[in-house]
PDB file of C-alpha atoms in Angstrom:
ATOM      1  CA  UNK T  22      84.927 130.148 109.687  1.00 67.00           C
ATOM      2  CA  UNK T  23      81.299 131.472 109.247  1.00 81.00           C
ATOM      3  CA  UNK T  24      82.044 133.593 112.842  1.00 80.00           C
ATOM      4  CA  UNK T  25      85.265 135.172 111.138  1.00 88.00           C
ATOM      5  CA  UNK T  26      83.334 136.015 107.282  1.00 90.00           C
ATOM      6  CA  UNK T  27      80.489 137.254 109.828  1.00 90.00           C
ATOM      7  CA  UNK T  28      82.891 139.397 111.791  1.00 92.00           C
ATOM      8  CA  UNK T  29      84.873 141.193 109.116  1.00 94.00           C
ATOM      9  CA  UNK T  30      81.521 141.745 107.090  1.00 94.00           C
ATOM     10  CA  UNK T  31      80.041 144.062 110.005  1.00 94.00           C
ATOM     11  CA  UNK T  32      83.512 145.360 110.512  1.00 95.00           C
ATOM     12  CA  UNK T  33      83.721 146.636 107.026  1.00 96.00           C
ATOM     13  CA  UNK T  34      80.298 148.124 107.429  1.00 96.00           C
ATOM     14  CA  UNK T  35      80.764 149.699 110.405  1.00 96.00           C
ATOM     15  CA  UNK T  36      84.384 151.016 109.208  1.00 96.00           C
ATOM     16  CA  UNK T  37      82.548 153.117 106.460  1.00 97.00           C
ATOM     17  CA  UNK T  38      81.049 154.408 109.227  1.00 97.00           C
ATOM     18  CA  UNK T  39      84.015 154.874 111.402  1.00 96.00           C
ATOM     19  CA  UNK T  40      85.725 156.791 108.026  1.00 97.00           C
ATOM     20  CA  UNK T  41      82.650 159.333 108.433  1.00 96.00           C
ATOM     21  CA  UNK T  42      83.318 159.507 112.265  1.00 96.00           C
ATOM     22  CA  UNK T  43      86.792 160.157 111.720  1.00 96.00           C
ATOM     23  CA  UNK T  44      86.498 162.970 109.574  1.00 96.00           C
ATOM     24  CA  UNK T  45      84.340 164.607 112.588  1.00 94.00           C
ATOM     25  CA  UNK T  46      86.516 163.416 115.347  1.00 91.00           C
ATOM     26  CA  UNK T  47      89.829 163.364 114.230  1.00 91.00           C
ATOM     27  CA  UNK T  48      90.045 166.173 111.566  1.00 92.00           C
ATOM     28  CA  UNK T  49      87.388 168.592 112.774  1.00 91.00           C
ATOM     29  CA  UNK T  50      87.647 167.624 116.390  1.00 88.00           C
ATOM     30  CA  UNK T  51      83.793 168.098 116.375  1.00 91.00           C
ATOM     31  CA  UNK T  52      81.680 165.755 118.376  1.00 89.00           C
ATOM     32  CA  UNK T  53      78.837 164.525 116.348  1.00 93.00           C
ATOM     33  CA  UNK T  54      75.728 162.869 117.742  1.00 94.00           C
ATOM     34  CA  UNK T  55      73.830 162.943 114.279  1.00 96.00           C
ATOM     35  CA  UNK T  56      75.808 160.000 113.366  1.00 96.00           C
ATOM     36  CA  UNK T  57      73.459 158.452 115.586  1.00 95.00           C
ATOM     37  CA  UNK T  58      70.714 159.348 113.069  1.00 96.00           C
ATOM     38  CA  UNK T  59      72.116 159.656 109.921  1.00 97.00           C
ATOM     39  CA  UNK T  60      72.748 155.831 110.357  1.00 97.00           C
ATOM     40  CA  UNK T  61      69.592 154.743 110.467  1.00 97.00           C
ATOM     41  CA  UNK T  62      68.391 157.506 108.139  1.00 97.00           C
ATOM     42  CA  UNK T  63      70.489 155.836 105.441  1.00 97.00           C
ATOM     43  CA  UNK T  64      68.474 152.452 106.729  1.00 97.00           C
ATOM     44  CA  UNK T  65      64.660 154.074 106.182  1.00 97.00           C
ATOM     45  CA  UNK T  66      65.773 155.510 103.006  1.00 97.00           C
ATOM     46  CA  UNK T  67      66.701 152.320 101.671  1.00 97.00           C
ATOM     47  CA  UNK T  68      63.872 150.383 103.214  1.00 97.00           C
ATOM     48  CA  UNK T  69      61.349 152.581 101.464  1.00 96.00           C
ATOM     49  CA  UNK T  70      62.956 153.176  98.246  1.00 96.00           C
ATOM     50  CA  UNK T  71      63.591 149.218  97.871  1.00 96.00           C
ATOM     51  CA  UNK T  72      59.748 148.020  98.934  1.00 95.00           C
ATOM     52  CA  UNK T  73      59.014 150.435  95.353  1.00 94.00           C
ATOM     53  CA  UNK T  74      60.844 148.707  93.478  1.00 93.00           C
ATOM     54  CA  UNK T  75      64.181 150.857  93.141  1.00 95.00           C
ATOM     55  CA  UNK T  76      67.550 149.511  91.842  1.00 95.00           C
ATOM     56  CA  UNK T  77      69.105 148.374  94.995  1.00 95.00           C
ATOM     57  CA  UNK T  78      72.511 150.344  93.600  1.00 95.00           C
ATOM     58  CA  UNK T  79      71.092 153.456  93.079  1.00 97.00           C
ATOM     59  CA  UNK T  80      69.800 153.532  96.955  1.00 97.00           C
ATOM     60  CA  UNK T  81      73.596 154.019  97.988  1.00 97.00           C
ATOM     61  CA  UNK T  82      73.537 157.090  96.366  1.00 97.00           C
ATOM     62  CA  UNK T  83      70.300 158.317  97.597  1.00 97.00           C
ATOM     63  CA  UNK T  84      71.320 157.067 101.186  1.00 97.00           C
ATOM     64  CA  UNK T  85      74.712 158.793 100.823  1.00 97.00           C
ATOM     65  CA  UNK T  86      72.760 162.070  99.720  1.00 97.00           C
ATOM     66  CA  UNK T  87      70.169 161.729 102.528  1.00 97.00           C
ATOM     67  CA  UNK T  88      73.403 161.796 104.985  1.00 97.00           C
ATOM     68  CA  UNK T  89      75.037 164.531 103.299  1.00 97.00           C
ATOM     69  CA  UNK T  90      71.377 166.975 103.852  1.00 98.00           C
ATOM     70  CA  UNK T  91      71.715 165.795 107.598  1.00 97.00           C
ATOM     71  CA  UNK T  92      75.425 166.620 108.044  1.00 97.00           C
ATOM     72  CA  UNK T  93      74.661 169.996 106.157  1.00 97.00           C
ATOM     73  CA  UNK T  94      71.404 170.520 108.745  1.00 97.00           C
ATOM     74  CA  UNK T  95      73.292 169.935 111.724  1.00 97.00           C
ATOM     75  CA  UNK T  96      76.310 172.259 110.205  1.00 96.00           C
ATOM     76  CA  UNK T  97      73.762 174.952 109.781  1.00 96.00           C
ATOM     77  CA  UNK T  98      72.602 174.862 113.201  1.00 96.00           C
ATOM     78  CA  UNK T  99      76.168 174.998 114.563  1.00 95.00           C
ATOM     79  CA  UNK T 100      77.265 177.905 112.177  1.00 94.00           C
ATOM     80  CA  UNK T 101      74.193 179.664 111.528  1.00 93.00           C
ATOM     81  CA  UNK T 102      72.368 179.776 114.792  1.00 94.00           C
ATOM     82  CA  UNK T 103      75.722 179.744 116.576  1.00 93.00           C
ATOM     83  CA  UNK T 104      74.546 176.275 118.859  1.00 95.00           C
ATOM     84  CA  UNK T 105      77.279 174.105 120.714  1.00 94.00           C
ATOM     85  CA  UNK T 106      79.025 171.936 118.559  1.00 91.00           C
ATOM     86  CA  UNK T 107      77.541 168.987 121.013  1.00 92.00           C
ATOM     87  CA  UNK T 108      74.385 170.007 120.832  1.00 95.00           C
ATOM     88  CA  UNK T 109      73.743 170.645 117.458  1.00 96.00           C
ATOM     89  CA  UNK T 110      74.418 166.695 116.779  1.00 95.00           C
ATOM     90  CA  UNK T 111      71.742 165.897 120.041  1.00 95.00           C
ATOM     91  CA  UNK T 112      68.819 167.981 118.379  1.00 96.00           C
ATOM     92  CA  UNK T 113      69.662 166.779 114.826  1.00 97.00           C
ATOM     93  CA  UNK T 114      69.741 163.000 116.190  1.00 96.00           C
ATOM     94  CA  UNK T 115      66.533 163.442 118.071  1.00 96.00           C
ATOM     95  CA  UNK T 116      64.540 165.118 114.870  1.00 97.00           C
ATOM     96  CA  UNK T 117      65.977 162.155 112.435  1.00 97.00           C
ATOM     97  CA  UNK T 118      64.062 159.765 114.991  1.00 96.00           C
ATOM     98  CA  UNK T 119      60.869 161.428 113.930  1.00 96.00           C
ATOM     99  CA  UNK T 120      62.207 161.771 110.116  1.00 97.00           C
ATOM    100  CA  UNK T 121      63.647 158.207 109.772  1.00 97.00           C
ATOM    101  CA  UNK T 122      59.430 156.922 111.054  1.00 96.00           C
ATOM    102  CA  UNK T 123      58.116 159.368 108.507  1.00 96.00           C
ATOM    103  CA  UNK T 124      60.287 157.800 105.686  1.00 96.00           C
ATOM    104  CA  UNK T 125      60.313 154.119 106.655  1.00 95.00           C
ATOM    105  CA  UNK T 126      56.266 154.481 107.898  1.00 93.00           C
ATOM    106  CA  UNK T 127      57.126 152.374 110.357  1.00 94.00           C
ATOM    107  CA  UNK T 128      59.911 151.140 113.317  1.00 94.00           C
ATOM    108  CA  UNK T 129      59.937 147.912 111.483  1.00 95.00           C
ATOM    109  CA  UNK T 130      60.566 147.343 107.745  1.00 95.00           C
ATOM    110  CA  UNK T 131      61.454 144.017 106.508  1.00 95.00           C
ATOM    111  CA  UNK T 132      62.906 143.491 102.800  1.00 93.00           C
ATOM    112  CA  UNK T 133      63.227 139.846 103.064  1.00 91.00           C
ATOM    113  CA  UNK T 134      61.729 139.094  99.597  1.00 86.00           C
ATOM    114  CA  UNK T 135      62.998 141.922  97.543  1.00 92.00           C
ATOM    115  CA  UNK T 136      66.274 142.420  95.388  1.00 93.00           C
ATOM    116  CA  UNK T 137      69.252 144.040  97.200  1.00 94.00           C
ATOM    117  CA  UNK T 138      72.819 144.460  95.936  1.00 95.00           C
ATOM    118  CA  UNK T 139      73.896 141.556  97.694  1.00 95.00           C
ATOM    119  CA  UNK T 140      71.238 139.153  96.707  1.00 91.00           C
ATOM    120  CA  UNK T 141      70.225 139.815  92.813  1.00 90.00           C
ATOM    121  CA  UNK T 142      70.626 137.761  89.730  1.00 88.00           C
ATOM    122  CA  UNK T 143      74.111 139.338  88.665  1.00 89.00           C
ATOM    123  CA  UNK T 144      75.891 138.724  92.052  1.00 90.00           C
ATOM    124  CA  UNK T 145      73.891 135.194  92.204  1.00 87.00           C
ATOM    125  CA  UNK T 146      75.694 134.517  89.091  1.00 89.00           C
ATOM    126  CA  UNK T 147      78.941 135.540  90.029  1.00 88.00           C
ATOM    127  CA  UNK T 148      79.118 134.246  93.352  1.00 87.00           C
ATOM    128  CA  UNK T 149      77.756 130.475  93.484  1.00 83.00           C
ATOM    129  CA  UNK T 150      78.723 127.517  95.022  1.00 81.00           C
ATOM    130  CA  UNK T 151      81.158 127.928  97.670  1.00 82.00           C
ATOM    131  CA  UNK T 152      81.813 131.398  96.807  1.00 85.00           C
ATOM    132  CA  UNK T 153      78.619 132.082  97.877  1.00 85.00           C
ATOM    133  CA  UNK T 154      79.261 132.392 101.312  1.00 87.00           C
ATOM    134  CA  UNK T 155      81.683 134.857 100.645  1.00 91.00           C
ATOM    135  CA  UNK T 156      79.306 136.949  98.534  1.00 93.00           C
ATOM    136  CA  UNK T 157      78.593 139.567 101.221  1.00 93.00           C
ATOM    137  CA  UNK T 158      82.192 140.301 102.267  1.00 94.00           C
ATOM    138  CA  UNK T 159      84.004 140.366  99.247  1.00 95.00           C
ATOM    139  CA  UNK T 160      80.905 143.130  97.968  1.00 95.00           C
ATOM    140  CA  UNK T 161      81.309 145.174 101.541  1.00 96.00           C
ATOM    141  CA  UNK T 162      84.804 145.176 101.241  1.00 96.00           C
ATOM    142  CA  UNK T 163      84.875 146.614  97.051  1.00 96.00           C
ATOM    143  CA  UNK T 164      82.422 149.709  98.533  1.00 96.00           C
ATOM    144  CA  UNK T 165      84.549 150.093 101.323  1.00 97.00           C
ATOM    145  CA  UNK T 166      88.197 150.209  99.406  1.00 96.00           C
ATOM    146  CA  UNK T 167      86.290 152.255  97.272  1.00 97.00           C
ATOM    147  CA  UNK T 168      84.637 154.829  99.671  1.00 97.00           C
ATOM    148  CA  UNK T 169      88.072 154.756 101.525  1.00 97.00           C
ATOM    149  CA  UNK T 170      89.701 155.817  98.193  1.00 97.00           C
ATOM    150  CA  UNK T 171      87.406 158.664  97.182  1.00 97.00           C
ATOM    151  CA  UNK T 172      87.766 160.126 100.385  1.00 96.00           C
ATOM    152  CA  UNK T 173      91.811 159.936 100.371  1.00 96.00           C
ATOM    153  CA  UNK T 174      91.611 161.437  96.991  1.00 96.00           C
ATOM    154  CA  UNK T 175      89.413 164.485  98.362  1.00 96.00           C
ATOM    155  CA  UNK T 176      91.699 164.847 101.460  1.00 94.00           C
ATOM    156  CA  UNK T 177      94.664 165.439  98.760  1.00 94.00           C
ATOM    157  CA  UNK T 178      92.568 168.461  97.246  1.00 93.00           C
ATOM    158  CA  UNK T 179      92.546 171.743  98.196  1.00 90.00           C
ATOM    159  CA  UNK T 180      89.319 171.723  99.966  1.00 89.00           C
ATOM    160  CA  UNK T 181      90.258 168.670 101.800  1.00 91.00           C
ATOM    161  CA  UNK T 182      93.577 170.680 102.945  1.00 89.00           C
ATOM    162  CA  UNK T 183      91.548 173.437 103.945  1.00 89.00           C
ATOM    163  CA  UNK T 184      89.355 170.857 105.972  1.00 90.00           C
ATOM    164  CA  UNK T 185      92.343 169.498 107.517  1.00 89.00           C
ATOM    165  CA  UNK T 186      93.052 172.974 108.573  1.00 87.00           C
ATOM    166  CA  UNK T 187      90.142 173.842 109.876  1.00 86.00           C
ATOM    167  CA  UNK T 188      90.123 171.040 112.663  1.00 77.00           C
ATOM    168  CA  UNK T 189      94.334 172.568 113.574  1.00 73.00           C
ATOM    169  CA  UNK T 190      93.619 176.101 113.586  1.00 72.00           C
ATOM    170  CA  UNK T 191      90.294 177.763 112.718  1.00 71.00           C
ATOM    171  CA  UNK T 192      92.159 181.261 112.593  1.00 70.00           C
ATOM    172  CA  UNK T 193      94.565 180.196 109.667  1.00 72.00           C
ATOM    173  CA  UNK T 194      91.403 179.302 107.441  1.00 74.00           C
ATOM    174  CA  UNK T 195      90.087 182.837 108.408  1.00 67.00           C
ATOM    175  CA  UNK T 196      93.261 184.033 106.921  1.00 70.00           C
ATOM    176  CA  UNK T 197      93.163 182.466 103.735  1.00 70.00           C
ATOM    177  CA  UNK T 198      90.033 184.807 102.873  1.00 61.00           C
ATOM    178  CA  UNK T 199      88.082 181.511 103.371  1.00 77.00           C
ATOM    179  CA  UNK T 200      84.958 180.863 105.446  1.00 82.00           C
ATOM    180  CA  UNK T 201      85.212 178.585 108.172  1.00 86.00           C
ATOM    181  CA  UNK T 202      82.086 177.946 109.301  1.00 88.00           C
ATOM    182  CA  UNK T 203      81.224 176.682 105.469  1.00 91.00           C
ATOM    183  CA  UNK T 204      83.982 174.310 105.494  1.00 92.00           C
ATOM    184  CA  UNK T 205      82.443 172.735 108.840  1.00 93.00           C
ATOM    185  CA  UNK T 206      79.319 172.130 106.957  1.00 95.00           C
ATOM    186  CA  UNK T 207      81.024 170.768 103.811  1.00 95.00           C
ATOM    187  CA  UNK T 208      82.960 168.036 106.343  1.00 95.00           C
ATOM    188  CA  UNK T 209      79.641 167.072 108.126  1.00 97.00           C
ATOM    189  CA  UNK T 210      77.938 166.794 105.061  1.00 97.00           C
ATOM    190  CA  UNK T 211      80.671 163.987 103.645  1.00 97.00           C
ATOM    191  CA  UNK T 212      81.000 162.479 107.426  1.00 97.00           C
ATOM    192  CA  UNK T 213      77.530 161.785 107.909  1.00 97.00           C
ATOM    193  CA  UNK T 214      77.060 160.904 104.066  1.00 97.00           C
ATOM    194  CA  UNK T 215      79.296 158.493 104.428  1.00 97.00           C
ATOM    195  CA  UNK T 216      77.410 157.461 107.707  1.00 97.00           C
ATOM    196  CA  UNK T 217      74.191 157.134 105.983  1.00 97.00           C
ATOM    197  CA  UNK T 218      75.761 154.938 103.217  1.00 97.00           C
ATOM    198  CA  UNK T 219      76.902 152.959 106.056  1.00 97.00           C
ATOM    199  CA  UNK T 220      73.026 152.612 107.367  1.00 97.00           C
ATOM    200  CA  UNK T 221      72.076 151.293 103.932  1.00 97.00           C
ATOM    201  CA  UNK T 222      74.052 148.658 103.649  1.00 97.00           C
ATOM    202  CA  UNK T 223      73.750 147.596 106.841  1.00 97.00           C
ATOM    203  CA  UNK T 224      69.973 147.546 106.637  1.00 96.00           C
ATOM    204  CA  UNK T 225      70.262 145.705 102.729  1.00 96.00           C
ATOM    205  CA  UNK T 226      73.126 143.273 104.547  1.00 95.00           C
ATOM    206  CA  UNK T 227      70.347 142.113 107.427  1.00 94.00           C
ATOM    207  CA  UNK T 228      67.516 142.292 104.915  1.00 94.00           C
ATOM    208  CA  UNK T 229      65.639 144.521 107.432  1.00 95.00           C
ATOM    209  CA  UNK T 230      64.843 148.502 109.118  1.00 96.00           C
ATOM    210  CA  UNK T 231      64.766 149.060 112.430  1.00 95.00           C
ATOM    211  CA  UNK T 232      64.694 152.393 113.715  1.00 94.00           C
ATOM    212  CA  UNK T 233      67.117 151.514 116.959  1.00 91.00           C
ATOM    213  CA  UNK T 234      69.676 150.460 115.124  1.00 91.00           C
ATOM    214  CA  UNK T 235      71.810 153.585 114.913  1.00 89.00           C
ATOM    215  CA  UNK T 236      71.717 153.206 118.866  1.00 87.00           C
ATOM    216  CA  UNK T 237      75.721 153.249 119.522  1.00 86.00           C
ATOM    217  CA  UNK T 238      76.483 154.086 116.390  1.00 92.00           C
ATOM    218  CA  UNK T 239      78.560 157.126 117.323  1.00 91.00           C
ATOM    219  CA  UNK T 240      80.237 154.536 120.234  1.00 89.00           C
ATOM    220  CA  UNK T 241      81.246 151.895 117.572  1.00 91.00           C
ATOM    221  CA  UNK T 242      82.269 154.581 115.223  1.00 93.00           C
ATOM    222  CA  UNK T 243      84.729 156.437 118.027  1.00 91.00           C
ATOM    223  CA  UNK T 244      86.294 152.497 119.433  1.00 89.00           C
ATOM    224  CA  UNK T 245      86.806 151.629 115.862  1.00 92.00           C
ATOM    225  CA  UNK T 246      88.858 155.404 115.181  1.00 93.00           C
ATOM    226  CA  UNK T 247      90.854 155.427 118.460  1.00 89.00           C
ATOM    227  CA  UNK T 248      92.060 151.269 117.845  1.00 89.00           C
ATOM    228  CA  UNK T 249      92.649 151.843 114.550  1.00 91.00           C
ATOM    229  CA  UNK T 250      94.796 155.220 114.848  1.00 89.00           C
ATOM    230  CA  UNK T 251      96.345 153.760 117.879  1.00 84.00           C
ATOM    231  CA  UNK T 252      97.542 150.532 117.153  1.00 83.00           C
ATOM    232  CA  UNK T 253      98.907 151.947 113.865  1.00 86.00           C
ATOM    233  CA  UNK T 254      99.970 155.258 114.367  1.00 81.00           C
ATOM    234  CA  UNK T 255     103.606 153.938 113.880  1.00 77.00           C
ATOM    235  CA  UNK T 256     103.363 152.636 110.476  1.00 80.00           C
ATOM    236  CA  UNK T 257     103.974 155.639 108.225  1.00 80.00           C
ATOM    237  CA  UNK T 258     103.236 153.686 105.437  1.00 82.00           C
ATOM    238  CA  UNK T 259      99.436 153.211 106.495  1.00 88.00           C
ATOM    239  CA  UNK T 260      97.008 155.744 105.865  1.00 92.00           C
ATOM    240  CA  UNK T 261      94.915 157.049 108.730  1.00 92.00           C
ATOM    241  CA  UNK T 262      91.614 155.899 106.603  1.00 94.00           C
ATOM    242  CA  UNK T 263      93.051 151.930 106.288  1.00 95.00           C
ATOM    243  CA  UNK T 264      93.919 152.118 110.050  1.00 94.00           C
ATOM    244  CA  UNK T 265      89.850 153.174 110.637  1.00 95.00           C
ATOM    245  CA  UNK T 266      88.726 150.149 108.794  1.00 96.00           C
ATOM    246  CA  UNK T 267      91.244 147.550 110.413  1.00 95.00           C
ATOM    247  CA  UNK T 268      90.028 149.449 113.599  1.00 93.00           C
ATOM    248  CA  UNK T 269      86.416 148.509 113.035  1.00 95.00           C
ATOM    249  CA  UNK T 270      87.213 145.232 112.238  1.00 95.00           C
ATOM    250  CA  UNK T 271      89.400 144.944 115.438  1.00 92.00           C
ATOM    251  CA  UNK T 272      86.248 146.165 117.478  1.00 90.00           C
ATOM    252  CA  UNK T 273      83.707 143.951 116.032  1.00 91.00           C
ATOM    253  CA  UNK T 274      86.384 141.136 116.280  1.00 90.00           C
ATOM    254  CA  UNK T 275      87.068 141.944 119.992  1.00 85.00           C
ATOM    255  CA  UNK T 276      82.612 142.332 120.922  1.00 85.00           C
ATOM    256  CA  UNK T 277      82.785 138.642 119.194  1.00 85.00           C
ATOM    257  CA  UNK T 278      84.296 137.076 121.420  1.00 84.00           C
ATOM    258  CA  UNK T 279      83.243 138.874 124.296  1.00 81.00           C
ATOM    259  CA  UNK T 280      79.766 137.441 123.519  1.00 79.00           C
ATOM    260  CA  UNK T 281      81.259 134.119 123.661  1.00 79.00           C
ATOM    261  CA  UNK T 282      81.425 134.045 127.666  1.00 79.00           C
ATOM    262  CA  UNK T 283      78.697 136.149 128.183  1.00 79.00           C
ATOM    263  CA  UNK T 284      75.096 136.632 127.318  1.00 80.00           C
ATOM    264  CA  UNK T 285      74.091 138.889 124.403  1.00 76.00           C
ATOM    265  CA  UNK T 286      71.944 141.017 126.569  1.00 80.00           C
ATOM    266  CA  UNK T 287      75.296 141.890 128.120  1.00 80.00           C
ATOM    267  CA  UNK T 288      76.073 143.463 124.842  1.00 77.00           C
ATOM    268  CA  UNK T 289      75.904 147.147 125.551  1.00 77.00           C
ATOM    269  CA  UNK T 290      77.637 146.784 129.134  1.00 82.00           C
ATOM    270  CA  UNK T 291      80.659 145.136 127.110  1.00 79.00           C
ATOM    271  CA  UNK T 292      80.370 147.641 124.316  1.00 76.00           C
ATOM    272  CA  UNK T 293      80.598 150.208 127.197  1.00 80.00           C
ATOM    273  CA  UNK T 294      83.395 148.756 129.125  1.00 82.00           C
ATOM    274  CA  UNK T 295      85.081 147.894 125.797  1.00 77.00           C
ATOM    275  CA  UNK T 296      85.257 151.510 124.535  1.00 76.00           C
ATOM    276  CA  UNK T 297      86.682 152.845 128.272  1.00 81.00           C
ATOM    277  CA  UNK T 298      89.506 150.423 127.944  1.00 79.00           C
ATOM    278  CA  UNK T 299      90.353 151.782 124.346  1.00 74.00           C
ATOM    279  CA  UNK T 300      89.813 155.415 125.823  1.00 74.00           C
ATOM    280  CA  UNK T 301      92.399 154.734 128.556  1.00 79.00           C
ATOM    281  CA  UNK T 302      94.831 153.230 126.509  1.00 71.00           C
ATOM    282  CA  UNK T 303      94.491 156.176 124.105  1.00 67.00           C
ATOM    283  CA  UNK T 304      94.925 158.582 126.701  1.00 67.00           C
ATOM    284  CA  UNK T 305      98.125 156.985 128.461  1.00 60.00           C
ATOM    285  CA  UNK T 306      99.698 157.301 124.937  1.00 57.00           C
ATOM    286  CA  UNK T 307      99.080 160.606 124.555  1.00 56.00           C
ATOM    287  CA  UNK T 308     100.798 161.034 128.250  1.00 56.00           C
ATOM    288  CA  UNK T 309     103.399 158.675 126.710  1.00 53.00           C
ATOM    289  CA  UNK T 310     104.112 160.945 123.683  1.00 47.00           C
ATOM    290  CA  UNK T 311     104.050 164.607 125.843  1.00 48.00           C
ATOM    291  CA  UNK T 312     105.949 163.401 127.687  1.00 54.00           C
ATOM    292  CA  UNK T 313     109.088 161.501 125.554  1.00 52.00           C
ATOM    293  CA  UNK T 314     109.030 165.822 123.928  1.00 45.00           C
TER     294      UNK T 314
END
C-alpha cells in the first residue's frame, strides 16, 4: 500500500510538471531543455528561502515566479536573438546549473528540521493518525487539481486561444495584428513556471536540494505527455490536462515496477528504454490515424 501512496505522490508531482511540458510540446510544438533547469531552480529557491525562515506556502509562489523569469529568458533568446528553438532551452539549462549553486550555495541542501507545507502544525493537525500517511498525497493532489484548473481556465481565454494558435499556424497569429514571438515567451514563461513549482515541491516532499535532480526532467515530463494523450485521446470527455496527470502517474507506476526486477542503478537505462517504447507506440498511432483518412 505504502508503494502505491508512494507512486501516485511522485506521479502527481511530476504531472505538474508534465502540464508545463505539455504546454511546450504539445501546444507550441517547441522543444524545451530549460525544463531541465527550471526544475531544480524551483528546488534552490525553496531550499534557500525555507533555511530563512519563509512560510513554506509562500515559496510556491516564489518558485512558480522564479520559473516564469526562466521561461521568459529562454523566450527572449529564441525571439530576440533569433537562436534555435533547441538551443535556446540547452544554453538556458546549462546557465540555471550555475544559477540554481548561486541560490542554493551549495549542490546539497537539506531541510530536514524545518517547516514545509507538508509537515507544519496545521496539516499535523488535520492529518493524524492513520490519515497521516496519506498527508502528502491528498496535499499534492489539491495543488495539482488546482494548477490543472487555472491553467484550463487560461486556455479558455483569449490569450490562451491565441497560444493554441500559435503552436497550429504561426502566420494566422501574424494576422490577427498580434505578435508571435511575444506569445512564445508568455507560454514558456507559464510552462516552465509551472515546472519550477513542480521543483519545489518535490524538493519540500523529500525534505532536501540537490542540484541533479532536474536530470531527466524533460524525459519524465515528455513519457508522462505522450501516455497520457495516447491512452486517452479517445475519451472526449477528458481534458488533455487530466490525461497529462494520469500519464505521469502511469509512468512513475510503470518505472515502479520495473525497479522491482532490476537494480536501481538500472534506473536511467529503464527510464530510457521506457520512453522509446512510448515513442514507438505514439508514432505507429499517428501512422494508424493518416492512414484510416
Amino acid at each position: 500500500m505504502n508503494l502505491i501512496v508512494t507512486t501516485v505522490e511522485q506521479g502527481l508531482i511530476y504531472g505538474i510538471l508534465a502540464l508545463g511540458v505539455y504546454i511546450t510540446y504539445k501546444i507550441l510544438d517547441f522543444p524545451d531543455l530549460t525544463v531541465d533547469g527550471s526544475f531544480p531552480l524551483g528546488a534552490a529557491v525553496t531550499a534557500a528561502l525555507i533555511v530563512r525562515g519563509v512560510n513554506p506556502y509562500l515559496t510556491l509562489l516564489i518558485s512558480f515566479g522564479a520559473g516564469v523569469l526562466a521561461g521568459v529568458c529562454t523566450g527572449l533568446i529564441h525571439v530576440k536573438c533569433k537562436v534555435r528553438d533547441l538551443l535556446s532551452g540547452i544554453i538556458m539549462m546549462t546557465a540555471l546549473w550555475t544559477i540554481n549553486l548561486r541560490i542554493a550555495g551549495t549542490a546539497n541542501v537539506p531541510i530536514f528540521g524545518e517547516v514545509s507545507i507538508f509537515d507544519n502544525d496545521n496539516m499535523n493537525g488535520i492529518f493524524h493518525g492513520t490519515l497521516a500517511s496519506y498527508k502528502v498525497c491528498v496535499i499534492v493532489l489539491v495543488i495539482a487539481v488546482i494548477a490543472k484548473i487555472v491553467l484550463d481556465l487560461y486556455l479558455k481565454t483569449k490569450s490562451g486561444f491565441l497560444l493554441r494558435a500559435v503552436g497550429d499556424n504561426e502566420h494566422l497569429v501574424t494576422s490577427l495584428a498580434k505578435d508571435q514571438g511575444n506569445i512564445k515567451i508568455l507560454g514558456l514563461a507559464i510552462a516552465n513556471g509551472l515546472v519550477a513549482l513542480a521543483g519545489c515541491i518535490f524538493c519540500q516532499e523529500q525534505r532536501v536540494f540537490e542540484i541533479s535532480s532536474g536530470t531527466g526532467a524533460i524525459v519524465i515530463g515528455l513519457a508522462s505527455v505522450i501516455i497520457g494523450t495516447s491512452l486517452f485521446k479517445g475519451l472526449t470527455f477528458m481534458k488533455a490536462t487530466t490525461a497529462v496527470l494520469i500519464g505521469a502517474i502511469i509512468y512513475k507506476a510503470c518505472v515502479a515496477a520495473a525497479l522491482k526486477f532490476f537494480e536501481p542503478q538500472d534506473m536511467k537505462l529503464i527510464t530510457a528504454v521506457l520512453f522509446l517504447v512510448i515513442l514507438i507506440v505514439g508514432m505507429e498511432r499517428k501512422k494508424k490515424v493518416k492512414g484510416n483518412a
